Amino acid sequence: MKPIKNIDIIEIPKITDPRGNLAIIEKEVLPFAIKRVYYLYDVPSTSFRGGHAHKEQKEFLIALSGSFEVSLTDGKQKQTVTLNKPNVGLLIGVGIWRELENFSSGAVCLVIASDEYDENDYIRNYDEFIEYKNQSS
Ligand code: TYD
């Protein structure tokens, strides 16, 4: 299967130290200026989060603690990424439907976003997403 364009796994620069590691997101690590940070925590293992795509907003997801799976599709190709390292993140570009599931106990999903919250930027219905992709391709 072809990989999805518009997503990327990015390793976050870190300073390892016997006292504990330090990971840094600055400068050119992300291809956008950071406008918002939010996080999911206390997520039941049976929960599904996400279930939407964005028109303009890009997001970078990190499992700060624990693990979870992100299922992605551009409407044609599908891919699942497991995030389980605090120094590796998933960059999701525009026009990608994502679903998050299988959260481990204690998992924290940090999301770094290129825009402030705007409900108008969301596509929350899968059929509408497919229609949107067909129109824009
Ligand atoms: P939702 O998009 O369903 O979260 P997720 O994709 O992580 O499962 O958002 C849940 C609710 O929170 C929804 O009513 C929108 C609101 N919300 C904000 O008000 N601000 C935000 O920055 C985010 C991400 C969500």
Coordinates of C-alpha atoms and ligand atoms in Angstrom, one line a residue, residues 36 38 40 49-50 52 117 119 122 124, ligand 1:
R36 CA -2.2 26.4 20.3
Y38 CA -3.9 21.0 24.0
L40 CA -6.0 14.5 26.0
R49 CA -11.1 10.4 19.9
G50 CA -10.6 12.5 16.7
H52 CA -12.5 14.5 11.9
Y117 CA -9.6 26.5 17.8
E119 CA -15.0 24.8 14.5
Y122 CA -13.4 20.9 11.0
R124 CA -16.7 15.9 11.3
Ligands
TYD1 P1 -13.1 17.1 19.8 O1 -12.7 17.8 18.5 O2 -14.3 16.2 19.7 O3 -11.9 16.3 20.4 P2 -11.0 15.1 19.8 O4 -10.8 15.4 18.4 O5 -9.7 15.2 20.5 O6 -11.7 13.9 20.1 O7 -13.4 18.2 20.8 C1 -14.2 18.0 22.0 C2 -14.9 19.3 22.4 O8 -13.9 20.3 22.8 C3 -15.6 19.9 21.2 O9 -16.8 20.4 21.8 C4 -14.8 21.1 20.8 C5 -14.0 21.5 22.0 N1 -12.7 22.0 21.8 C6 -12.4 23.3 22.1 O10 -13.3 24.1 22.6 N2 -11.2 23.8 21.9 C7 -10.2 23.1 21.4 O11 -9.0 23.6 21.2 C8 -10.5 21.7 21.1 C9 -9.4 20.8 20.5 C10 -11.7 21.2 21.3

